[in-house]
Each structure stands twice: as C-alpha cells, then as structure tokens.
Tab-separated table of C-alpha atoms in Angstrom:
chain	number	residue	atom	x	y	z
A	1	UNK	CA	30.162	20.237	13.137
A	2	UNK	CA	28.545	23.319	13.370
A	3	UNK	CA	26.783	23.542	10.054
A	4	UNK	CA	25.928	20.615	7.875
A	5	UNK	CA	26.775	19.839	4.302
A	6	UNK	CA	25.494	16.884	1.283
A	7	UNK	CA	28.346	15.331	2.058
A	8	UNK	CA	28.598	15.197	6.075
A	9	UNK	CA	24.678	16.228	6.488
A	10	UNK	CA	24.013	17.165	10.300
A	11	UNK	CA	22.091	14.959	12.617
A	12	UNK	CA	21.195	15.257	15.902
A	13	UNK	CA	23.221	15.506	18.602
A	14	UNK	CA	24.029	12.215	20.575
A	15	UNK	CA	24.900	14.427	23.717
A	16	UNK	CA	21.678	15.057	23.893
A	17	UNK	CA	20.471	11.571	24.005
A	18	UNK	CA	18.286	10.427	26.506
A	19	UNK	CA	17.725	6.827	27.910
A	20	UNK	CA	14.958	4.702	26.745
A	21	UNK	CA	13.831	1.904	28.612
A	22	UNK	CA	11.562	-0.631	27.817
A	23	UNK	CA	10.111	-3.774	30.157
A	24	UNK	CA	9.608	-6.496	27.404
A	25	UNK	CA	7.940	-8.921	29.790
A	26	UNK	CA	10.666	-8.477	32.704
A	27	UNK	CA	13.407	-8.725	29.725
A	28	UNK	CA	14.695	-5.675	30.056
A	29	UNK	CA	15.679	-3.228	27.148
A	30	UNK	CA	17.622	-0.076	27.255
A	31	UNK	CA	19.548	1.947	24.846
A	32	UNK	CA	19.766	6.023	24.410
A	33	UNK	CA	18.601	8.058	21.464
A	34	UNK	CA	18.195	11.884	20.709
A	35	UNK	CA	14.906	13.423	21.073
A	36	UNK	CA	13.075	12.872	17.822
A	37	UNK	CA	13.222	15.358	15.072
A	38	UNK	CA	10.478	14.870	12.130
A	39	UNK	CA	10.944	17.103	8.824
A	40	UNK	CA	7.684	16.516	8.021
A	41	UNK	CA	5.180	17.304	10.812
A	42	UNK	CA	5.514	18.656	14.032
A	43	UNK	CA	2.810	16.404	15.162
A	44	UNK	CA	4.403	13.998	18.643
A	45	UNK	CA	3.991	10.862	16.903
A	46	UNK	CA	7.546	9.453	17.605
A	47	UNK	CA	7.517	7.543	21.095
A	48	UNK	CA	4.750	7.207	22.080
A	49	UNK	CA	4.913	3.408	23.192
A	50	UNK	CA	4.774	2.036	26.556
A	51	UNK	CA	7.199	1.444	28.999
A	52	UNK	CA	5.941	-2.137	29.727
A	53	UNK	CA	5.066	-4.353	27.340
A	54	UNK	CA	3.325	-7.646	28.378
A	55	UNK	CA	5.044	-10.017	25.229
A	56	UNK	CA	2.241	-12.869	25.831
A	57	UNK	CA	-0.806	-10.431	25.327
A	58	UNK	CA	-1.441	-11.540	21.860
A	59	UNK	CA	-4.325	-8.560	21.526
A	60	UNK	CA	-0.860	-6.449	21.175
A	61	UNK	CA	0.421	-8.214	18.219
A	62	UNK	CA	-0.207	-7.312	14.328
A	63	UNK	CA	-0.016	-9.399	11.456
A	64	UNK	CA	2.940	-8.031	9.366
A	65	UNK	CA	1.938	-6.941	5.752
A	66	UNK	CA	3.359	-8.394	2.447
A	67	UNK	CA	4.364	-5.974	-0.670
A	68	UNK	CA	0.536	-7.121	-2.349
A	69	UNK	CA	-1.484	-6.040	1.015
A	70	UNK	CA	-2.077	-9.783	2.457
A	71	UNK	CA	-0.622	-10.266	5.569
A	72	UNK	CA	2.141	-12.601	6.488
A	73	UNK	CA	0.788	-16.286	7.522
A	74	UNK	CA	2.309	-17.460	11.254
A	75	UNK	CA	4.150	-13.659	11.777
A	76	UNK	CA	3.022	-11.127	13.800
A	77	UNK	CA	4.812	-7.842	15.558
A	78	UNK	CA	4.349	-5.630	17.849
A	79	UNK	CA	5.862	-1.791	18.082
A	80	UNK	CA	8.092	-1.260	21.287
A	81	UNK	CA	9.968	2.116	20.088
A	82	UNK	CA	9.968	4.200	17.049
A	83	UNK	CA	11.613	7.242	16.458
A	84	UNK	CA	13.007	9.255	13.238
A	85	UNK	CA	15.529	12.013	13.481
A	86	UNK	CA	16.280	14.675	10.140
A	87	UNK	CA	19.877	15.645	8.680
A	88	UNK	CA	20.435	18.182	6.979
A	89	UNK	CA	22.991	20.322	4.926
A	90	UNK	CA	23.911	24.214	3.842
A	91	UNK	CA	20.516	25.888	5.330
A	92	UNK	CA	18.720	26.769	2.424
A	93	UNK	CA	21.038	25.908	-0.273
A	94	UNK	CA	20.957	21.932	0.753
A	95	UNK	CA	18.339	22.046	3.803
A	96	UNK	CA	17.137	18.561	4.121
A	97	UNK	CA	19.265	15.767	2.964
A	98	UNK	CA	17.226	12.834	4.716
A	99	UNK	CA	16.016	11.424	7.874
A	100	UNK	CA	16.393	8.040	9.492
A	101	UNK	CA	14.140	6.335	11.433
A	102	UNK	CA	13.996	3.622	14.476
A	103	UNK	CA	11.670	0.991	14.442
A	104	UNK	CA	12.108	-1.288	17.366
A	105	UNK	CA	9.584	-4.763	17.276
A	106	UNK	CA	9.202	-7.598	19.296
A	107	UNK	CA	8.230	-9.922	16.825
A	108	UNK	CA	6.144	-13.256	17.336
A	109	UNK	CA	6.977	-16.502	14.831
A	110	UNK	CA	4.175	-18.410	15.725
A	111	UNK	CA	4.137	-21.623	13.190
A	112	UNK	CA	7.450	-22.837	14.144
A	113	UNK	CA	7.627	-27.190	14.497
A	114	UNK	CA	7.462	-27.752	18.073
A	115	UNK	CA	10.788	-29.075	18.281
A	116	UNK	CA	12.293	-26.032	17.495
A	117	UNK	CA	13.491	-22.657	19.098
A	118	UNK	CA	14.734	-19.091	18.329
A	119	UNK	CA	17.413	-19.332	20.194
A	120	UNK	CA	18.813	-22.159	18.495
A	121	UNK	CA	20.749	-19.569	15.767
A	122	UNK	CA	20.043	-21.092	12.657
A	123	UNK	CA	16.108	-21.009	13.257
A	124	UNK	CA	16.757	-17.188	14.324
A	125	UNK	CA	18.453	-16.420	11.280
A	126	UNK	CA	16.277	-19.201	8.804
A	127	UNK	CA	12.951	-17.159	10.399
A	128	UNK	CA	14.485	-13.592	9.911
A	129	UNK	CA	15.253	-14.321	6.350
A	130	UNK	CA	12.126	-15.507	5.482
A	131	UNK	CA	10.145	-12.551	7.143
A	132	UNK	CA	12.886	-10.682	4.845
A	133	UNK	CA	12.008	-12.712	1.734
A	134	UNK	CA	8.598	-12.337	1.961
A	135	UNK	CA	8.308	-8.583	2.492
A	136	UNK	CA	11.349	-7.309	0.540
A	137	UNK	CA	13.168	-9.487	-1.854
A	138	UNK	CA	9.470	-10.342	-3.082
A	139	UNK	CA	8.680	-6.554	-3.226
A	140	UNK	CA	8.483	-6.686	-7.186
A	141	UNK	CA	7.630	-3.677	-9.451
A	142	UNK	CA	7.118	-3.365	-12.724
A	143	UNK	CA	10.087	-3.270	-15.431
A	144	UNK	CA	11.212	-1.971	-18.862
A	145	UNK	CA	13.155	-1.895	-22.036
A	146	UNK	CA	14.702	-0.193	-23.952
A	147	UNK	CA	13.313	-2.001	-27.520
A	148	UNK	CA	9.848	-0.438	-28.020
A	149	UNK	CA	8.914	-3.686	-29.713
A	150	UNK	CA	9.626	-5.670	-26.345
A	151	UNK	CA	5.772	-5.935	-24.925
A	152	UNK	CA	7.411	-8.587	-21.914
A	153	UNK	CA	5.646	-7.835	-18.756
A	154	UNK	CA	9.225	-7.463	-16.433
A	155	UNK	CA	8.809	-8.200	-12.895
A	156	UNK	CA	11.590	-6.791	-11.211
A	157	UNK	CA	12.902	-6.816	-7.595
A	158	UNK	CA	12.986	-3.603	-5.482
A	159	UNK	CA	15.897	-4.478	-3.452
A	160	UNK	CA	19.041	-6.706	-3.058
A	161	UNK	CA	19.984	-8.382	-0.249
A	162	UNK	CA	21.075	-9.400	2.431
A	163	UNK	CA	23.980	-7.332	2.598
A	164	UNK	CA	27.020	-7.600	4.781
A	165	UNK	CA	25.511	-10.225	6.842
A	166	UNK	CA	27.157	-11.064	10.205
A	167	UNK	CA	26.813	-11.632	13.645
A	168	UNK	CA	28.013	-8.786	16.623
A	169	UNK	CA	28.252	-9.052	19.908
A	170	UNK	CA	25.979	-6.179	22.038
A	171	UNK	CA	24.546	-6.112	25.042
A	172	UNK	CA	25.458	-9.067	26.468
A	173	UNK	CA	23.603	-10.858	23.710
A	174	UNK	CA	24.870	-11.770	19.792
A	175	UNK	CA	22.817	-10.282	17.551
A	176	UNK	CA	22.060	-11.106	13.470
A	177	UNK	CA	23.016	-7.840	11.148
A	178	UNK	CA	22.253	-7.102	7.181
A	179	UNK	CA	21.239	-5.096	5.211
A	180	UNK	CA	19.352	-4.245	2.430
A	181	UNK	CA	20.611	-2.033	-1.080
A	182	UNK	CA	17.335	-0.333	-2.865
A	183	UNK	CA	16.866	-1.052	-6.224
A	184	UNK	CA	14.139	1.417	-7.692
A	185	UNK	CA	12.605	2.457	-4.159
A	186	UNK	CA	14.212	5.320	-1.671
A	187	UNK	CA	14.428	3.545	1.558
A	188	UNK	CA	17.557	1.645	2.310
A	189	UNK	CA	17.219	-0.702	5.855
A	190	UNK	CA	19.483	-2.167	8.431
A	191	UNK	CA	18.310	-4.934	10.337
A	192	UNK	CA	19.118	-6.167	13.897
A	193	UNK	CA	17.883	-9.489	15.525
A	194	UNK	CA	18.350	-11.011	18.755
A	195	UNK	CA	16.209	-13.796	19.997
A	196	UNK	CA	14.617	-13.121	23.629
A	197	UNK	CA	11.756	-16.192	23.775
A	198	UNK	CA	11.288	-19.523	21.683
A	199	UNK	CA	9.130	-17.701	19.882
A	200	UNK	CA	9.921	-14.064	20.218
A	201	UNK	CA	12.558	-11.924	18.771
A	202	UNK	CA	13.556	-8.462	18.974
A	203	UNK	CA	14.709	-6.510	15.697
A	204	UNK	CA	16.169	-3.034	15.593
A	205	UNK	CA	15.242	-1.179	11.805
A	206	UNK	CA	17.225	1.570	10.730
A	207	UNK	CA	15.295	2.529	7.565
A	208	UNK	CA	17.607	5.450	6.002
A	209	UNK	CA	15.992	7.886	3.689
A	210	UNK	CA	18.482	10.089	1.416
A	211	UNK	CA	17.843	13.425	-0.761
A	212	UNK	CA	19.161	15.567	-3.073
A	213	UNK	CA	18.566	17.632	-5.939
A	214	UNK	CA	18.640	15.901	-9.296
A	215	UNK	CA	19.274	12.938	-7.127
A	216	UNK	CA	15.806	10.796	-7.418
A	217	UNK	CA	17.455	7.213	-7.399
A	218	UNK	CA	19.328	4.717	-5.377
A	219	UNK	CA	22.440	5.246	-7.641
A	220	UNK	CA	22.183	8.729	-7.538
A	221	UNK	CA	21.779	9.529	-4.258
A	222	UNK	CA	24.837	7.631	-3.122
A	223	UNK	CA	27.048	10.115	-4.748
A	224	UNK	CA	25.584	13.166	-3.384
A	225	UNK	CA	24.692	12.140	0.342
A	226	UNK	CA	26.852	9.379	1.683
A	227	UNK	CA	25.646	7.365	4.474
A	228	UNK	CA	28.158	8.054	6.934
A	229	UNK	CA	26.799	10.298	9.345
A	230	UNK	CA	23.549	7.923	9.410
A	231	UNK	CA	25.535	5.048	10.284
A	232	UNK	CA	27.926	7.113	12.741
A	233	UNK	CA	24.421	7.736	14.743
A	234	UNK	CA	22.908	3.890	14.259
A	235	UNK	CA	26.185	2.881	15.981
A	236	UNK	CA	26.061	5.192	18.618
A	237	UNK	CA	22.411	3.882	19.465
A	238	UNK	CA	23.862	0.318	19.710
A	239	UNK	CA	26.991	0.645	21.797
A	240	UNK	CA	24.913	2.032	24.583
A	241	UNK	CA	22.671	-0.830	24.767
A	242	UNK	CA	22.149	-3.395	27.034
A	243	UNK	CA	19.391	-6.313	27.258
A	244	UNK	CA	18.853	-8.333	29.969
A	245	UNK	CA	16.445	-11.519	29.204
A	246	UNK	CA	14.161	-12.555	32.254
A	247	UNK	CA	15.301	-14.952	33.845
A	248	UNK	CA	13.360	-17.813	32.240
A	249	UNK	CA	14.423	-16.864	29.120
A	250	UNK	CA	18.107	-16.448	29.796
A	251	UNK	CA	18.361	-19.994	31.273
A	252	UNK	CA	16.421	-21.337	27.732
A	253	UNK	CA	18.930	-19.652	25.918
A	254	UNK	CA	21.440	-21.125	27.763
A	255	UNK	CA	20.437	-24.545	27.616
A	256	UNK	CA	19.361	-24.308	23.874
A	257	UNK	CA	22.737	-22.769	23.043
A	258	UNK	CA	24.813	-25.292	25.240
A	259	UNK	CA	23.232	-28.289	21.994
A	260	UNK	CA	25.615	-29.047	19.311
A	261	UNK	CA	25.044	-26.627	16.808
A	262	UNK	CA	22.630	-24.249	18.047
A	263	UNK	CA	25.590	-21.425	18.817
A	264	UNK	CA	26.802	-21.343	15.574
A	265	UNK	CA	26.966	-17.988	13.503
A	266	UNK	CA	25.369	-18.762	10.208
A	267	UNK	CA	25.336	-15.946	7.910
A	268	UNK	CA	22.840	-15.068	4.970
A	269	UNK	CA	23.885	-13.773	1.174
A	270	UNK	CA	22.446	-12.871	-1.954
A	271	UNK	CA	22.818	-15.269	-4.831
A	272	UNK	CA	25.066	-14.744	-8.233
A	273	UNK	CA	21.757	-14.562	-10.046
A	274	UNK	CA	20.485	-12.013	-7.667
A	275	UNK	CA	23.286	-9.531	-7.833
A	276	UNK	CA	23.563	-9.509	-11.831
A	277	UNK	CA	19.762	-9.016	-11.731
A	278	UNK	CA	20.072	-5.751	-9.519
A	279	UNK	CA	23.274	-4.150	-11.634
A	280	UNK	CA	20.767	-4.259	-14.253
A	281	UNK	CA	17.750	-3.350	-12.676
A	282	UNK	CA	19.541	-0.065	-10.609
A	283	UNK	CA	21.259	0.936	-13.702
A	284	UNK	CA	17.721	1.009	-15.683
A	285	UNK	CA	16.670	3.526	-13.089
A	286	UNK	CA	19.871	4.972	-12.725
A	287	UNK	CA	18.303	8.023	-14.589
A	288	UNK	CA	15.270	8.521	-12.907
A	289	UNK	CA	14.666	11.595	-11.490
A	290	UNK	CA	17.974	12.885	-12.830
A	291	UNK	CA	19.237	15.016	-15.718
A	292	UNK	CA	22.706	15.089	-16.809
A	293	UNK	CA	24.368	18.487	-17.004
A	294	UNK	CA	25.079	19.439	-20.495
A	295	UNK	CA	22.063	17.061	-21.889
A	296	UNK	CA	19.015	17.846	-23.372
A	297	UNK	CA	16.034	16.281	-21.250
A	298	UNK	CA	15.070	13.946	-24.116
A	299	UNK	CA	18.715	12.102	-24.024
A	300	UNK	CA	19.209	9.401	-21.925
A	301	UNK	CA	20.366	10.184	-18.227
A	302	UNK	CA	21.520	6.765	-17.053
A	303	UNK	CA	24.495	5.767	-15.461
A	304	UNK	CA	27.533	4.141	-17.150
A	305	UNK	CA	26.622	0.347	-16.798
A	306	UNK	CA	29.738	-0.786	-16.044
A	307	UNK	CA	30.011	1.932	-12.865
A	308	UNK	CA	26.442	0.909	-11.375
A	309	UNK	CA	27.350	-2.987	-11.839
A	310	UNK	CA	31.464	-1.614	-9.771
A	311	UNK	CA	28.875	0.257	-7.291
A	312	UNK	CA	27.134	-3.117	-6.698
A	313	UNK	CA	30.674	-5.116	-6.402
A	314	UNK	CA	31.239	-2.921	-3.716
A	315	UNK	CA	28.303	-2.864	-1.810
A	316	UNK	CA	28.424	-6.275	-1.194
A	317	UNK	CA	31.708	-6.990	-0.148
A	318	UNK	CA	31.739	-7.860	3.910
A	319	UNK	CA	32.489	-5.137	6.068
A	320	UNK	CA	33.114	-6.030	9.750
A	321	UNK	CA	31.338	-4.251	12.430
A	322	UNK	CA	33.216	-3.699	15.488
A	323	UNK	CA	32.793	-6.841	18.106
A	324	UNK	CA	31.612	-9.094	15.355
A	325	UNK	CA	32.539	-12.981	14.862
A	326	UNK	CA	34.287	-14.635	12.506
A	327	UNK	CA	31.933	-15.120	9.216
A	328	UNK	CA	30.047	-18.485	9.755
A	329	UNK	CA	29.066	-20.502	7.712
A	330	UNK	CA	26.391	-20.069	4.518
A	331	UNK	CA	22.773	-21.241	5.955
A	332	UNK	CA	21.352	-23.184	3.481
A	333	UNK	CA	17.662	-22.014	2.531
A	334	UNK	CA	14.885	-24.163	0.628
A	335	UNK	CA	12.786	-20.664	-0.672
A	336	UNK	CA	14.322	-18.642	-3.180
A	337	UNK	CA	12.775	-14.929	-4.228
A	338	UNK	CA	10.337	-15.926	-6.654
C-alpha cells in the first residue's frame, strides 16, 4: 500500500522493524517494532528506556494514578518500552487519521495476602481487573438530558469493558487479553498481561487514537477510520515475541501452575447493566463533534439509537485471536464499577 486512505490509513512499515530487547531482572523480553513516528513533535521522546531493568529496585516504581488524581493504594508500575507510531490517509485531503501507541510496564501488586501469587491465573486476572476498574470503568464524567427541566447531576462512565476477553498463547507464556470500547473519550486500549514474579506482571497497552473530519466521537469515528490496520500492526508486534522468565521465576510458575486450579483460563465481561448503560451513554454523544449533512447546526446530530445500541451488540461479541484457549470460565468479582 503505497498511499494511505480513511479507510486502510498507512502505518509504518513492519519491514522496517527493529528488535527490542529488554533484561527485566534476567527475564528476558524481546519483540520487534518500527522506529517510532510521532505526529505531534519531532522531539526523541519514544524509547528512551533502559535495556536492563533491575524489577526489585523499588526507587523505579510509580504509583499508578486514578481518574480523580489520587494514586492507586498497593499498585505501582514502572515504564520498560513506549513507543507511538502515526497513520495516515490521502496526503492532504485525509493526512492524519490517528496514531497508536506502545506502553510496555512491569507492574508491581504489592498488597496481595501472603498466600497468594500472580501466577496462580485467577489472582492475575482478579488483580488486572481491578487495576482496570479503578482507573477506567471508574473514569466517570459528567452527563445530560435531553428535558431542560431534568437538574439530575448524571455520572456517567467513560468506557465499557472488558471486551473480548480471553487468554492466547505467545511467547512461550499465556497471556490475559481485553479490551476496552470508549464511551465519550478518544482513546480506545488493548491490554496484555502475563505474570513474570509473585508479585510482578508485565502488560502490553495498545492505546489507539482515531481521526477524522466531522468525526469527534467514539461512534463516529468507527465509521470513517476502521481499526484494522492498527490491529494488523499490534499483531505483528506480538507474534514476534518471545519471553523467557529467569529461572527462579519459571520454576514458581511451574510449581504454582502444577496446584489444582491455578492454570485455569478465567475470563472477565461486562455486566447486562453495564452494556445498556453505554448504548445510552455513546449514543448521547453520538453527535458530538459532528454535523449531519443536509442539517442545520441547531438540529440534533445524534445517531439512530437503535444503530449505536447494534454497534454495541457487536462490539462485544467474542472474537478469537489466533492461538487462544477455549473461553474459561466467568471469574467471579466482589467490586462492581461504582
């Protein structure tokens, strides 16, 4: 593809990927990726982490941030890899049609009971869904409606998930995908997490930004720059990986995983409640930075309800990923969004 378009907008090229490799603690990381391309600035802020990482430094780790500014009690992270590469379409009629970015973390659960372990799966996946609840299904912004009378504070959520939950087999390791459908806000991310301590996991963000012209929504935007070429790229990233765990840490997984139970593949969902919530909450929007040709700017530019609530039917339906398991079973959770 020689020239991009809104519809297949051109990324970089894999062939000219290069390998990164990263010493997590003698758990060894390596994957390829393009050179970085950022729209915005031609400052070299992309990659600039080291090689070697010493994991049990704590002085390396940050407290991750919550929607309100406070951080997140017992969860810290610390950057390994980032990177963000541009797309674009028809230069100068389309130009830039989004950018995705990498962000690579090990991440450090540090108030789990003593008795238990990240490589037991259902603490992985119970711990990656709570750092999940906390920072994005509690990412509330303020609401509307349409009855000028109404004076109800609304609360709404900025995103639904997760999404298309499953487990996939890379690397030698079986890792935990979602992902997440924006509500009201731009970004839309796709999580990977692997275990690779008792206490440590890794997790691979691919935080997709779209644009477009008369586009400025979630619901908009997916039917002028579909995600294809994005995802064509995040895939390419993780075929070529490989991790290999030190060797303490490979015989803990081993032994954790040989216990009844801890090698199952539990999945994660959004609730009933959840998803009629967001068909109303992305159709409310559904007009936002949008005009509808043929209407006057005053009229109303939202969507048809009933296509944003089909939209949302269809973004949740499971989609296997190539080397993925058989779905496991629901996990069941004690916190709700609140």
């Amino acid at each position: 593809m020689l020239i991009g378009t809104e519809k297949k907008p051109k990324g970089p090229k894999f062939s000219r990927s290069r390998p990164i490799e990263k010493n997590l603690s003698y758990t060894r990381l390596k994957f390829l990726a393009p050179p970085h391309k950022d729209p915005f600035s031609d400052l070299d802020s992309w990659e600039t982490e080291p090689k070697s990482i010493d994991i049990d430094d704590r002085s390396i780790y940050r407290s991750r941030k919550l929607p309100n500014g406070k951080n997140l009690n017992g969860f810290f992270s610390a950057r390994a890899y980032s990177s963000r590469w541009a797309f674009c379409g028809i230069p100068l009629l389309q130009g830039y049609c989004g950018h995705m970015n990498l962000l690579v973390d090990v991440n450090l659960v540090d108030n789990l009971p003593i008795n238990e372990t990240l490589f037991d799966n259902n603490v992985l996946t119970r711990e990656v869904y709570n750092e999940f609840l906390q920072t994005e299904l509690n990412d509330l912004h303020e609401g509307y409606s349409d009855d000028p009378l109404d004076v109800t504070q609304y609360r709404w959520p900025s995103y639904l998930g997760p999404i298309n939950c499953q487990w996939s087999h890379i690397g030698d390791s079986d890792w935990l995908y979602f992902e997440d459908q924006p509500l009201m806000r731009k970004n839309q991310t796709i999580f990977w997490n692997v275990a690779i301590s008792d206490k440590q996991y890794l997790s691979f963000r691919f935080v997709i930004t779209r644009s477009a012209r008369n586009a400025g929504n979630p619901y908009r935007i997916e039917q002028r720059v579909p995600r294809d070429n994005f995802l064509a790229l995040m895939h390419k990233i993780m075929d070529s990986l490989t991790l290999d765990l030190n060797p303490k840490a490979a015989a803990r997984r081993a032994q954790v995983q040989a216990q009844p139970g801890a090698s199952d593949k539990p999945i994660l969902t959004c609730t009933p409640e959840q998803v009629e919530e967001a068909k109303h909450v992305l159709y409310m929007w559904s007009g936002r930075g949008y005009e509808e040709p043929g209407k006057s700017r005053d009229d109303d530019h939202r969507a048809n309800p009933e296509d944003v609530a089909a939209f949302i039917e269809e973004r949740i339906k499971p989609r296997p990923l190539p080397n993925s398991y058989p779905p496991g079973e629901l996990l069941k959770l004690a916190q709700q969004p609140t």
